Coordinates of C-alpha atoms in Angstrom, one line a residue:
M1 CA 56.4 11.6 151.9
E2 CA 53.6 13.7 152.4
P3 CA 51.0 13.3 149.7
I4 CA 51.0 17.1 149.3
Q5 CA 54.2 19.3 149.6
Q6 CA 54.2 23.1 149.5
T7 CA 57.3 25.4 148.3
V8 CA 57.2 29.0 148.0
V9 CA 59.2 29.4 144.5
F10 CA 58.6 33.2 143.9
Q11 CA 57.9 36.2 146.1
P12 CA 58.7 39.9 145.5
E13 CA 62.1 39.6 147.2
S14 CA 63.0 37.2 144.2
A15 CA 62.9 40.3 141.9
R16 CA 64.3 42.4 144.2
L17 CA 61.0 44.5 144.1
S18 CA 58.5 45.5 146.8
A19 CA 54.8 43.7 146.8
S20 CA 53.2 47.1 145.8
D21 CA 55.8 47.6 142.8
L22 CA 55.3 44.2 141.3
E23 CA 53.3 42.7 138.5
L24 CA 53.4 39.0 137.7
S25 CA 52.3 37.1 134.7
P26 CA 50.5 33.8 134.9
V27 CA 52.6 30.7 135.0
S28 CA 53.4 28.2 132.4
Q29 CA 55.8 25.2 132.2
H30 CA 58.0 26.4 135.2
I31 CA 58.2 30.1 133.9
V32 CA 56.7 33.3 135.2
C33 CA 57.2 36.9 133.8
F34 CA 57.7 39.7 136.2
K35 CA 57.9 43.6 135.7
K36 CA 57.7 46.8 137.5
K37 CA 54.5 48.5 137.6
G38 CA 54.3 51.2 134.7
K39 CA 54.0 50.6 130.9
D40 CA 57.3 51.4 130.1
S41 CA 58.9 48.9 132.3
N42 CA 61.0 45.8 131.1
I43 CA 59.6 42.3 131.4
T44 CA 61.8 39.5 133.0
A45 CA 61.3 35.7 132.4
F46 CA 62.0 34.0 135.6
D47 CA 62.7 30.1 135.7
L48 CA 60.7 28.6 139.0
L49 CA 62.9 25.4 138.8
Q50 CA 66.3 27.1 138.9
G51 CA 65.0 30.3 140.8
R52 CA 66.7 32.6 138.4
A53 CA 66.0 35.2 135.9
L54 CA 66.5 34.0 132.4
N55 CA 66.2 36.9 129.7
Q56 CA 64.6 40.5 129.7
F57 CA 62.9 42.5 127.1
Q58 CA 61.1 45.7 126.7
A59 CA 57.4 45.9 127.3
D60 CA 55.2 47.8 124.7
G61 CA 52.1 49.3 126.4
I62 CA 51.2 46.3 128.4
D63 CA 48.3 47.6 130.8
A64 CA 48.4 44.6 133.2
L65 CA 51.0 41.6 133.1
S66 CA 48.3 39.5 135.3
K67 CA 46.0 39.8 132.3
A68 CA 48.6 38.7 129.9
T69 CA 48.7 35.1 128.5
L70 CA 51.7 32.8 128.3
S71 CA 51.7 30.0 125.8
P72 CA 51.9 26.2 127.1
D73 CA 55.6 26.0 126.2
A74 CA 56.3 29.1 127.8
S75 CA 57.8 30.6 124.6
I76 CA 55.3 33.4 123.7
L77 CA 53.6 35.9 126.0
G78 CA 50.7 37.7 124.4
W79 CA 48.6 40.7 125.7
M80 CA 46.0 43.0 124.6
K81 CA 47.0 46.4 124.1
S82 CA 44.6 49.7 124.1
K83 CA 45.1 51.6 120.9
A84 CA 45.7 55.4 120.9
L85 CA 42.2 56.3 119.6
F86 CA 39.9 53.3 120.2
G87 CA 40.0 49.7 120.0
H88 CA 42.7 47.1 121.0
S89 CA 45.6 45.1 119.5
F90 CA 47.0 41.9 120.2
K91 CA 50.4 41.7 120.6
T92 CA 52.9 39.1 121.2
V93 CA 56.7 38.6 122.2
N94 CA 58.8 35.6 121.7
L95 CA 60.5 35.1 125.2
R96 CA 63.5 33.0 123.6
T97 CA 64.5 35.4 120.8
G98 CA 62.7 38.7 121.8
D99 CA 61.0 38.9 118.6
K100 CA 57.7 41.0 118.9
S101 CA 54.8 40.9 116.6
K102 CA 53.6 44.0 115.0
G103 CA 50.2 43.4 116.8
A104 CA 46.7 42.3 115.3
A105 CA 43.6 44.7 115.8
V106 CA 41.0 43.0 117.4
D107 CA 37.4 43.7 118.1
F108 CA 37.1 42.3 121.9
G109 CA 36.0 44.1 125.0
A110 CA 38.4 45.4 127.7
D111 CA 37.9 42.4 130.2
T112 CA 38.4 39.7 127.3
H113 CA 40.2 36.3 128.6
F114 CA 42.7 34.7 126.5
F115 CA 43.8 30.9 126.9
W116 CA 46.4 29.3 125.0
L117 CA 45.2 25.6 123.5
N118 CA 48.8 25.3 121.8
P119 CA 51.8 27.7 120.8
T120 CA 49.8 29.1 118.0
T121 CA 46.4 28.8 118.9
L122 CA 44.2 30.9 121.2
A123 CA 40.7 30.3 122.9
V124 CA 39.1 33.9 123.6
A125 CA 36.2 34.5 125.9
D126 CA 34.8 38.2 125.6
P127 CA 32.1 38.7 128.3
Y128 CA 31.1 42.0 126.6
K129 CA 29.8 40.3 123.9
R130 CA 29.3 36.9 125.6
Q131 CA 30.8 34.9 122.7
T132 CA 33.9 32.8 122.7
Y133 CA 36.4 32.2 119.6
L134 CA 39.1 30.0 118.5
W135 CA 41.9 32.1 117.1
N136 CA 45.1 31.1 115.2
V137 CA 47.4 34.2 116.0
S138 CA 50.1 33.5 113.3
S139 CA 47.6 33.1 110.3
G140 CA 43.9 34.1 110.5
Q141 CA 41.0 35.8 112.3
P142 CA 39.0 34.8 115.5
Q143 CA 36.6 32.4 114.3
K144 CA 33.2 32.2 116.7
T145 CA 32.9 28.9 118.5
F146 CA 30.1 29.1 121.3
P147 CA 28.2 31.8 123.0
F148 CA 28.1 32.2 126.9
S149 CA 25.3 30.8 129.0
S150 CA 21.9 32.4 128.6
V151 CA 21.4 36.0 129.9
F152 CA 20.8 36.0 133.4
P153 CA 17.9 37.8 135.5
E154 CA 18.1 41.3 136.0
G155 CA 20.0 42.4 138.9
T156 CA 22.5 39.2 138.6
Q157 CA 26.2 40.1 139.4
V158 CA 28.5 37.9 136.9
K159 CA 32.1 37.4 137.7
C160 CA 33.8 35.7 134.3
L161 CA 36.6 33.4 135.2
G162 CA 37.2 32.6 131.5
L163 CA 38.1 29.6 129.6
T164 CA 39.6 27.8 132.7
A165 CA 40.1 24.3 131.4
K166 CA 40.7 22.3 128.2
S167 CA 41.5 18.7 127.4
S168 CA 45.0 17.4 126.3
D169 CA 44.0 17.8 122.6
G170 CA 41.7 21.0 123.0
R171 CA 38.4 19.5 121.8
W172 CA 36.9 19.9 125.3
L173 CA 36.9 23.2 126.7
A174 CA 35.0 24.6 129.8
L175 CA 33.9 28.5 130.0
V176 CA 33.3 29.4 134.0
E177 CA 30.9 32.1 135.4
W178 CA 30.4 32.8 138.8
V179 CA 26.8 34.3 139.3
Q180 CA 25.1 36.1 142.4
W181 CA 21.5 36.9 141.8
P182 CA 19.7 39.3 144.1
L183 CA 17.7 36.6 146.2
L184 CA 21.0 34.4 146.6
K185 CA 22.8 37.8 147.9
Q186 CA 20.1 38.3 150.5
V187 CA 20.8 34.8 151.9
N188 CA 24.5 35.0 151.8
P189 CA 26.1 38.0 150.4
H190 CA 29.5 36.1 150.3
F191 CA 28.2 33.2 148.2
W192 CA 28.5 32.7 144.5
A193 CA 27.2 30.0 142.5
G194 CA 28.8 28.7 139.3
I195 CA 27.5 28.2 135.6
S196 CA 30.0 26.3 133.4
R197 CA 29.5 26.0 129.8
I198 CA 31.1 22.6 128.4
W199 CA 32.0 22.7 124.8
W200 CA 33.4 19.6 122.8
S201 CA 34.4 19.2 119.2
E202 CA 33.8 15.8 117.4
A203 CA 33.9 14.3 113.7
E204 CA 30.2 14.5 113.7
G205 CA 30.0 18.1 114.9
D206 CA 30.3 20.4 118.0
G207 CA 28.1 20.3 121.3
C208 CA 27.9 22.1 124.4
K209 CA 26.0 22.0 127.6
D210 CA 25.6 23.7 130.8
L211 CA 26.3 22.6 134.4
W212 CA 26.0 24.0 137.7
A213 CA 29.8 24.3 138.6
Q214 CA 32.2 26.4 140.2
A215 CA 35.6 24.8 138.9
V216 CA 36.1 22.3 136.1
A217 CA 38.9 20.1 134.7
F218 CA 39.4 17.6 132.3
G219 CA 41.9 14.6 132.8
D220 CA 43.2 11.8 130.5
V221 CA 43.6 8.5 132.8
T222 CA 43.9 4.9 132.5
F223 CA 41.7 2.6 134.2
N224 CA 42.3 -1.2 134.1
G225 CA 44.6 -0.8 131.2
S226 CA 41.9 1.4 129.0
P227 CA 42.2 5.1 128.5
S228 CA 39.6 7.2 129.7
R229 CA 38.7 11.1 129.5
L230 CA 37.2 12.5 132.6
L231 CA 34.9 15.7 133.3
C232 CA 35.6 16.4 136.9
Y233 CA 33.7 19.4 138.3
G234 CA 33.2 20.9 141.6
V235 CA 29.7 22.5 142.7
R236 CA 27.8 24.0 145.5
I237 CA 24.5 24.8 144.5
S238 CA 23.4 27.2 147.4
P239 CA 24.9 28.2 151.0
R240 CA 22.7 25.4 152.7
D241 CA 24.0 22.6 150.1
Q242 CA 26.6 20.3 150.4
M243 CA 29.8 20.5 148.2
F244 CA 30.3 17.8 145.8
L245 CA 33.1 16.8 143.5
H246 CA 31.4 15.0 140.3
I247 CA 33.5 12.6 138.3
Q248 CA 32.1 11.6 134.8
E249 CA 33.7 9.9 131.8
V250 CA 33.0 11.7 128.4
E251 CA 35.3 9.7 126.2
G252 CA 36.1 5.8 126.8
H253 CA 34.4 2.6 128.2
S254 CA 34.9 2.4 132.1
G255 CA 31.5 4.0 132.5
I256 CA 32.7 6.0 135.4
N257 CA 29.8 8.3 136.7
Y258 CA 29.9 9.3 140.4
E259 CA 29.7 12.3 142.7
I260 CA 31.8 12.6 145.9
P261 CA 30.7 14.7 149.1
V262 CA 33.3 17.2 149.8
P263 CA 33.7 18.4 153.5
T264 CA 32.0 21.7 153.8
H265 CA 32.4 23.6 157.0
D266 CA 31.6 27.3 155.8
G267 CA 28.3 29.0 154.4
S268 CA 30.4 30.9 151.8
D269 CA 33.0 28.4 150.6
V270 CA 32.7 26.9 147.2
P271 CA 35.3 25.0 144.7
R272 CA 37.8 27.0 143.3
H273 CA 39.9 24.8 141.3
V274 CA 40.0 21.1 140.1
H275 CA 43.0 19.3 139.1
V276 CA 43.6 15.8 137.9
I277 CA 46.8 13.9 138.5
P278 CA 46.8 11.1 136.0
S279 CA 50.0 9.6 137.2
S280 CA 48.4 8.6 140.2
N281 CA 44.4 8.4 139.2
R282 CA 43.8 11.3 142.1
V283 CA 42.0 14.5 141.7
V284 CA 42.4 17.4 143.7
L285 CA 39.5 20.4 144.6
V286 CA 40.9 23.2 146.0
T287 CA 38.3 25.6 147.9
Y288 CA 37.8 29.3 147.7
Q289 CA 38.9 29.6 151.4
G290 CA 42.3 27.4 150.3
L291 CA 41.4 24.1 151.6
I292 CA 42.7 21.3 149.6
H293 CA 41.1 17.9 149.1
L294 CA 42.7 14.9 147.6
F295 CA 40.6 11.9 146.3
D296 CA 41.2 8.8 144.6
L297 CA 39.7 8.5 141.2
T298 CA 39.0 4.9 141.2
D299 CA 36.9 4.6 144.1
G300 CA 36.2 8.3 145.5
D301 CA 38.0 7.8 148.8
Y302 CA 39.4 10.6 150.8
V303 CA 43.2 10.4 150.7
H304 CA 44.5 13.8 152.1
G305 CA 43.3 17.1 153.3
S306 CA 45.5 20.3 153.6
R307 CA 45.3 24.1 153.2
L308 CA 46.7 26.4 151.0
E309 CA 49.6 28.6 152.9
R310 CA 48.6 31.8 151.0
P311 CA 44.6 31.8 149.9
T312 CA 43.9 35.1 148.3
A313 CA 40.8 36.4 146.1
D314 CA 43.6 36.8 143.5
I315 CA 44.4 33.5 142.8
Q316 CA 45.5 31.5 139.6
F317 CA 46.5 27.7 139.0
E318 CA 48.6 26.2 136.4
P319 CA 49.2 22.4 136.2
C320 CA 53.0 21.1 135.1
D321 CA 54.6 18.0 134.6
G322 CA 51.7 16.2 133.7
G323 CA 49.7 16.9 136.7
S324 CA 52.2 15.7 139.2
V325 CA 53.0 19.7 139.9
L326 CA 50.4 22.4 140.3
Y327 CA 51.7 26.2 140.7
V328 CA 49.3 28.4 142.7
K329 CA 49.8 32.3 142.1
S330 CA 48.2 34.0 145.1
G331 CA 48.9 37.6 144.4
N332 CA 52.5 38.2 143.9
V333 CA 53.6 34.9 145.4
V334 CA 54.0 31.4 143.6
T335 CA 53.5 28.4 145.4
R336 CA 54.7 25.0 144.0
L337 CA 52.3 21.9 145.2
D338 CA 54.2 18.7 144.5
F339 CA 51.9 15.5 144.6
A340 CA 53.3 12.2 145.6
R341 CA 53.0 9.4 142.9

């Protein structure tokens, strides 16, 4: 069996729509939602394992399904809705029962990112206010957690990727921004550096630190019978530098802390996603241009190289089945990556 197998599990034909008419939600637990473009269209939940539609419900002013958020158990779809006069409300629908929330008024910017920590709690990143929040959507108001990284020099372009990674218990989070300051743009207008803010919560208090990193992941693995929580991040500082994958233990006693050089062939390519596979103690780094690099966590050895069949700028990743499966949503196509155990 190949170390990585790619299978297309959803494409516009699956919804009987053209690519230009289709909108897709993020993926969660083998479920994706789709709708025809337009605010008043029905939304359909689609099972990627069985290859069939499950149920359908009426959308309520959802502006862009791609910006909606699907809970970890794929039971709740949430989205921010523009109000008639001003402001926004956050609404949810239960995909299993069809029950809808009345909508909670929120004071977030239009480009706010939502990231479920569990079926009731959202982590929120608001680039406009440069602030993150934790929010129990069923019983409370958003609570501030940590601010974004420092303000960048004048003329810097910033892309907020949002809160892109969490530990299994939600005590570690990663906020990722891609930045391009004027001098960097002169050197290579296609290269984006990465600033990631790592936040953690412990009994003695919360903490955060900044890293040069375009992609971040957390993973709970076992080394020699002992549990270890790892922070893994991919970084390329500049177009002239090598790409690296850093592996650092943040909880445990293995003492792991090393970096792996990643094959780097193009001056513009950077890390786009890092994915830990606990069942085999391996880690995957996917680059912006769609190159897949598979490494062994135990010794950092290079295991396998491949390429995404459909790399696009509009791409999202969602792990399932304890990390042995990774869904890649490229535009309106969903590909399933299976990793050999």
